[in-house]
Each structure stands twice: as C-alpha cells, then as structure tokens.
mmCIF file with all atom_site columns, C-alpha atoms in Angstrom:
data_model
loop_
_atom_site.group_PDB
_atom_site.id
_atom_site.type_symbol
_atom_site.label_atom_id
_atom_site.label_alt_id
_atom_site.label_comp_id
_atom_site.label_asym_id
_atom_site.label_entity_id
_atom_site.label_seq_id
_atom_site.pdbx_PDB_ins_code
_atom_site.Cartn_x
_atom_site.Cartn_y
_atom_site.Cartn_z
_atom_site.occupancy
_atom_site.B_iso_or_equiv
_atom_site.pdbx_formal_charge
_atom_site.auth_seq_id
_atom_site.auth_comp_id
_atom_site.auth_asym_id
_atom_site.auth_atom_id
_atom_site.pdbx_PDB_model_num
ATOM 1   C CA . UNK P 1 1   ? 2.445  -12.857 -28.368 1.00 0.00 ? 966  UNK P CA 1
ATOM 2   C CA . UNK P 1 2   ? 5.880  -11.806 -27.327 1.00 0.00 ? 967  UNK P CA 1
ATOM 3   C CA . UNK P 1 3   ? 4.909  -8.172  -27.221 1.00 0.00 ? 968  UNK P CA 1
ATOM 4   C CA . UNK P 1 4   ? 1.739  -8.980  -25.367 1.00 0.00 ? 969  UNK P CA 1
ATOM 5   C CA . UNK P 1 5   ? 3.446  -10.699 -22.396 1.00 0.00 ? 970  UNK P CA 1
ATOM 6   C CA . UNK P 1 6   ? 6.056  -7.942  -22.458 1.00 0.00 ? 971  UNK P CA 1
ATOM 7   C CA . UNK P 1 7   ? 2.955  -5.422  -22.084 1.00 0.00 ? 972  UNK P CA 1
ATOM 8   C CA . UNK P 1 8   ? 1.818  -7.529  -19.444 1.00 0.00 ? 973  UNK P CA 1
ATOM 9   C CA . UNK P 1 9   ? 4.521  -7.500  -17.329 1.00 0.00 ? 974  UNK P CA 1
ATOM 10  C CA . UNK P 1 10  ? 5.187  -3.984  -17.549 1.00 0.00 ? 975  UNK P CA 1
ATOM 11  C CA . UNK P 1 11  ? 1.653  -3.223  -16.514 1.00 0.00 ? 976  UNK P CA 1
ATOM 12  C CA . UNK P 1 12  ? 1.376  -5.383  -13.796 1.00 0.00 ? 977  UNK P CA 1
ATOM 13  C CA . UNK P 1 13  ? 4.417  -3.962  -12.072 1.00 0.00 ? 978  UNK P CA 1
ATOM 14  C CA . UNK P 1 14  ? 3.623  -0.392  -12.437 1.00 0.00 ? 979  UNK P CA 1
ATOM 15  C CA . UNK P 1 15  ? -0.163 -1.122  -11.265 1.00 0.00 ? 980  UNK P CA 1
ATOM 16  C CA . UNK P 1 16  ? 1.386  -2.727  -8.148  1.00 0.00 ? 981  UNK P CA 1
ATOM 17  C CA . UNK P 1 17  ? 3.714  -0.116  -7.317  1.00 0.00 ? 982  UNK P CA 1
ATOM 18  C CA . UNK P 1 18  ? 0.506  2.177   -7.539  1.00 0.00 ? 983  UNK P CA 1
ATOM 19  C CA . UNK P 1 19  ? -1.453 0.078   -5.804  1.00 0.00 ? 984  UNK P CA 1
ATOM 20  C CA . UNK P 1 20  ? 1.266  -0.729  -2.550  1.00 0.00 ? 985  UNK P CA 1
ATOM 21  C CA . UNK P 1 21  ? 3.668  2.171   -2.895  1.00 0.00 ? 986  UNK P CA 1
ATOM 22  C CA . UNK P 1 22  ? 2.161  5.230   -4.451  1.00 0.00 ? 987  UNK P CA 1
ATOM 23  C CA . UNK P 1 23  ? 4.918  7.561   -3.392  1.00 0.00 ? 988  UNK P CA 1
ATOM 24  C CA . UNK P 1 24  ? 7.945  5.933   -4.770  1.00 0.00 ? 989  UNK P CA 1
ATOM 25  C CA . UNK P 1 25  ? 10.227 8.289   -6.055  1.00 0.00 ? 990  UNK P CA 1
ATOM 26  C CA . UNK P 1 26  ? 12.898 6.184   -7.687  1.00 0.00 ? 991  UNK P CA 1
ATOM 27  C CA . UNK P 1 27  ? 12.345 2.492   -8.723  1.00 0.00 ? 992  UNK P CA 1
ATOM 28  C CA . UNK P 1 28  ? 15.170 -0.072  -8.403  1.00 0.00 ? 993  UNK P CA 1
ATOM 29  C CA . UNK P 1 29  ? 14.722 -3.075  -11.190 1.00 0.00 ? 994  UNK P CA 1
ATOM 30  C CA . UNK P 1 30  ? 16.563 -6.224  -10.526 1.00 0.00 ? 995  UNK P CA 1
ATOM 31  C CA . UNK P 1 31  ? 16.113 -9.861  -11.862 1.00 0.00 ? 996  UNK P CA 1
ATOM 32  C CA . UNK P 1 32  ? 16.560 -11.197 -15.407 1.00 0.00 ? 997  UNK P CA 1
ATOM 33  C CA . UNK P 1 33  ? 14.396 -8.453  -16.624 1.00 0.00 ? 998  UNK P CA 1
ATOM 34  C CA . UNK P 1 34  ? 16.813 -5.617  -16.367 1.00 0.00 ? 999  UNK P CA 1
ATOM 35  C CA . UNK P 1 35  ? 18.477 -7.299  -19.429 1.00 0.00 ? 1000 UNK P CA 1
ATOM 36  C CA . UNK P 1 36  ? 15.543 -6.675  -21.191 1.00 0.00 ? 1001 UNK P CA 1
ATOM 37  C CA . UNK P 1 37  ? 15.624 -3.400  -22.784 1.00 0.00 ? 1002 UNK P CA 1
ATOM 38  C CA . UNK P 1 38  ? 12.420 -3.256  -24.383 1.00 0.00 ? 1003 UNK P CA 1
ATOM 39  C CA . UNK P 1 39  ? 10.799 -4.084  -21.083 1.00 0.00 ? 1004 UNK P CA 1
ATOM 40  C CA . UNK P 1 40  ? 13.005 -1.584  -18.703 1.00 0.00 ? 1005 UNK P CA 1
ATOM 41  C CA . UNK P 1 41  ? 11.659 1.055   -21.486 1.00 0.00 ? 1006 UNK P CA 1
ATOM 42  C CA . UNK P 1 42  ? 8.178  0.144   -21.411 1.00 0.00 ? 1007 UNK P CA 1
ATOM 43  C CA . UNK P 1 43  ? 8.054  0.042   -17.360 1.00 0.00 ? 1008 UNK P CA 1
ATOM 44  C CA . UNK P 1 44  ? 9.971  3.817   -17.484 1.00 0.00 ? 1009 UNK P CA 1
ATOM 45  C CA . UNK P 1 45  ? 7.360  5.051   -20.135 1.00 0.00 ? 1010 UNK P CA 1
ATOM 46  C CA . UNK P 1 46  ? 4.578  3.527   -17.754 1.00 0.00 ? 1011 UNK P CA 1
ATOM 47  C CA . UNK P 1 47  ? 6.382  5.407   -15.020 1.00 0.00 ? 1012 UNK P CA 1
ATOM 48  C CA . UNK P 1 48  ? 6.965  9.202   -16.535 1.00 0.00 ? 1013 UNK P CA 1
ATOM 49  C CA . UNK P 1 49  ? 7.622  10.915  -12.830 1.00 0.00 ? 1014 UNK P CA 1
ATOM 50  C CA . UNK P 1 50  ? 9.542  8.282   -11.321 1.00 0.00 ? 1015 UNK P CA 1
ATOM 51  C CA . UNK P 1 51  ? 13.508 7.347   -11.762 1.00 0.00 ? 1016 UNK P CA 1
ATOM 52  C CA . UNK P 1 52  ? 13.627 3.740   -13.549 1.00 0.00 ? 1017 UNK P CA 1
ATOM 53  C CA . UNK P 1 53  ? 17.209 2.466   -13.007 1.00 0.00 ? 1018 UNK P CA 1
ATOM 54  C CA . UNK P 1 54  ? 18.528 -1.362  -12.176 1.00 0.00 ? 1019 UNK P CA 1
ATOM 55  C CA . UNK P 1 55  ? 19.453 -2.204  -8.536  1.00 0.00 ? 1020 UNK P CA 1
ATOM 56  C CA . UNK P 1 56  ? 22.983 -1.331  -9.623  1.00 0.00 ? 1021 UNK P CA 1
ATOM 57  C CA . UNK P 1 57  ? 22.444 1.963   -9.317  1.00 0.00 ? 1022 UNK P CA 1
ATOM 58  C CA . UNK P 1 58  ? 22.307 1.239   -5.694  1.00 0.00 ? 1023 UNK P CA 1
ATOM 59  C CA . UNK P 1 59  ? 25.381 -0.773  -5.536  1.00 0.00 ? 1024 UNK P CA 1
ATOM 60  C CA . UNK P 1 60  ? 23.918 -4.414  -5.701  1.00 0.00 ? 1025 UNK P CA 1
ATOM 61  C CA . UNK P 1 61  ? 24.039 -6.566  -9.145  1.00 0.00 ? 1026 UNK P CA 1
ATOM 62  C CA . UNK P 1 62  ? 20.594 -6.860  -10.197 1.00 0.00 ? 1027 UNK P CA 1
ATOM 63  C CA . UNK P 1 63  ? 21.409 -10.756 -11.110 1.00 0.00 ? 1028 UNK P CA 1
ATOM 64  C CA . UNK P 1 64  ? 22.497 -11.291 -7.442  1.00 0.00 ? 1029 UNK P CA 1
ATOM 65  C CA . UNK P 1 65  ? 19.429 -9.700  -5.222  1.00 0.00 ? 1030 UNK P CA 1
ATOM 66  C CA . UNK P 1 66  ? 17.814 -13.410 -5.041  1.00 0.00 ? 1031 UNK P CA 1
ATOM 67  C CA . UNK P 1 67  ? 20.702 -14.775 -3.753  1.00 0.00 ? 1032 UNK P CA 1
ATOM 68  C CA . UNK P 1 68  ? 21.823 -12.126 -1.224  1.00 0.00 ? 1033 UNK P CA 1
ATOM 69  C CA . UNK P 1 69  ? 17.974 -11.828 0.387   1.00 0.00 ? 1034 UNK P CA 1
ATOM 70  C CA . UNK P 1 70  ? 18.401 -15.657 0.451   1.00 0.00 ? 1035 UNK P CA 1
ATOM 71  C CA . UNK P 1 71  ? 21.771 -15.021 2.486   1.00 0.00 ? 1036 UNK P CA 1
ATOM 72  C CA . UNK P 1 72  ? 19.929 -12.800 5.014   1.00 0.00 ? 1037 UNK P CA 1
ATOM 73  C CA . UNK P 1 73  ? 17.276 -14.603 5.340   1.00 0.00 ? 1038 UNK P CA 1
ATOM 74  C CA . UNK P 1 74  ? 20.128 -17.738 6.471   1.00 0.00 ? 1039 UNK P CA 1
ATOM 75  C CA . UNK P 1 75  ? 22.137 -15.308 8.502   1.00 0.00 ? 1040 UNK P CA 1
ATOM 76  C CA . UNK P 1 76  ? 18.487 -14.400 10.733  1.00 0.00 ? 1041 UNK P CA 1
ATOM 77  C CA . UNK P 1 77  ? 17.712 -17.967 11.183  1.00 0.00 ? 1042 UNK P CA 1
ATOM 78  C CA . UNK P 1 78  ? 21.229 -18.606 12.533  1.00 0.00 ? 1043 UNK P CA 1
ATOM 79  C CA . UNK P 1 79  ? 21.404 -15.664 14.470  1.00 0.00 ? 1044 UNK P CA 1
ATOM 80  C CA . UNK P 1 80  ? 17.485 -16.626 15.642  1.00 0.00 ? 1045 UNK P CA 1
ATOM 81  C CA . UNK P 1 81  ? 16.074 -13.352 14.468  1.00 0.00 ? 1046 UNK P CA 1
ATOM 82  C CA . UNK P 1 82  ? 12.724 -13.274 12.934  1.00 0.00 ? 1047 UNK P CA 1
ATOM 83  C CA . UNK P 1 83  ? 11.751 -11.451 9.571   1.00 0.00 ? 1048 UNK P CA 1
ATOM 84  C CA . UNK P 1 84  ? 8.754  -9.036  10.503  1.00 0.00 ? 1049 UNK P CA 1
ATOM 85  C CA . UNK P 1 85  ? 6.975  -10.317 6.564   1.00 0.00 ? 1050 UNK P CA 1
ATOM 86  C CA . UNK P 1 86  ? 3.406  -9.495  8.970   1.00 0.00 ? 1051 UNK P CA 1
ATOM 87  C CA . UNK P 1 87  ? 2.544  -6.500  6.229   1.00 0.00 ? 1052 UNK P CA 1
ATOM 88  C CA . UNK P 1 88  ? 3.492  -9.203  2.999   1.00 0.00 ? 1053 UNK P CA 1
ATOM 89  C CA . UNK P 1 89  ? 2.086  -12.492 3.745   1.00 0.00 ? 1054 UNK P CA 1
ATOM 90  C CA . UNK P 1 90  ? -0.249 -11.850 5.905   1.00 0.00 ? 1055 UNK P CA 1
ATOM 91  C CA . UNK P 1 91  ? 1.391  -13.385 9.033   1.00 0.00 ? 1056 UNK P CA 1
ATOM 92  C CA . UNK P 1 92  ? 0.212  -12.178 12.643  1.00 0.00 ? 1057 UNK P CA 1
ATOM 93  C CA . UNK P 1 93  ? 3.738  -11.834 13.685  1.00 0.00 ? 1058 UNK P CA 1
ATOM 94  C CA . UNK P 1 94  ? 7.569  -11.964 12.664  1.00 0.00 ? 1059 UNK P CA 1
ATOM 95  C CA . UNK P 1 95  ? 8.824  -15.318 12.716  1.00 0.00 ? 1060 UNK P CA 1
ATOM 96  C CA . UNK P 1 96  ? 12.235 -16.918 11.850  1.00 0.00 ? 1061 UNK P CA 1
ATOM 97  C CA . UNK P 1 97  ? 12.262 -18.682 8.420   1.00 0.00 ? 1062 UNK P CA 1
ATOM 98  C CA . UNK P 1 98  ? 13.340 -22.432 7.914   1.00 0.00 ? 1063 UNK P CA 1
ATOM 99  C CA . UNK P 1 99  ? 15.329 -24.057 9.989   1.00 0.00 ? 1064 UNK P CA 1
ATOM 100 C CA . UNK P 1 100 ? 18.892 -25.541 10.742  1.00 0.00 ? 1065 UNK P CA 1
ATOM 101 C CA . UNK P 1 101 ? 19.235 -29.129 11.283  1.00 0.00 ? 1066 UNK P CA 1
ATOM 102 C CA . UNK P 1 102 ? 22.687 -29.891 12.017  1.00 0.00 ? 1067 UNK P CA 1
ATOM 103 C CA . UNK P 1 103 ? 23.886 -33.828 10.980  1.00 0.00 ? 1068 UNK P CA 1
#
C-alpha cells in the first residue's frame, strides 16, 4: 500500500510538471517529502533529463518554504500589494490576500 501511494505521488508530480512546465531544467523539492529518500529517487528516476535536488540547493530549507511564502504573502497585505495568482486560481486579476484587522 505504502509503495503504491509512494508511486502515486511521484507520478502525479512529474505528470504536472509535464503538464504546466514542460521546460524545467532543474527541479527544486521542498516539504516533508525531501526526507523521503525513496520518494526523491523515484521522482529523479521519473525525471532522467532534469536536475532533482531539495530547495536547499537554492539556499532556502526545504522544511521552511511554507512558512516563508506565508511571510510574503503577510508582508504584501501590509504593504497593500496584490499577488498576481490570475494564471493559478483562476482569478481575473491580482488581489491582496487576507486582511489586517488591528484590535
């Protein structure tokens, strides 16, 4: 079962990367999966012409991408700047995310 969901995954990544970014040349991993070797494997055998290597590679802890998009995502709402997501979500424009409601 264990193997199946790790198959899973790994397919469903590299079919998305196909599918939205066929020219990638080097894929950045980050998350709780990088500390998965048997998955980071799998997804660089799916993946024979790219580079496979964790976010920290780039200089950024894979374990702390969540939180710093999070943190730019807060820093644009309190500097009123919108997030252009148009091309992701769907959205018809960029718009700035949440809101600050001070006490």
């Amino acid at each position: 079962m264990q193997a199946t969901l790790l198959e899973l995954t790994a397919v469903t990544i590299v079919e998305a990367l196909h599918g939205c970014c066929p020219q990638t040349a080097h894929l950045l991993v980050c998350g709780g999966g990088v500390h998965n070797p048997v998955l980071m494997a799998r997804i660089a055998a799916l993946l024979p012409e790219l580079r496979t290597s964790t976010t920290a590679a780039a200089g950024l802890d894979p374990d702390w991408v969540e939180a710093t998009a999070f943190a730019w995502f807060a820093w644009r709402t309190l500097n009123g700047h919108g997030i252009d997501l148009t091309g992701v979500t769907g959205a018809r424009k960029p718009v700035i995310l949440g809101g600050i409601y001070p006490a």
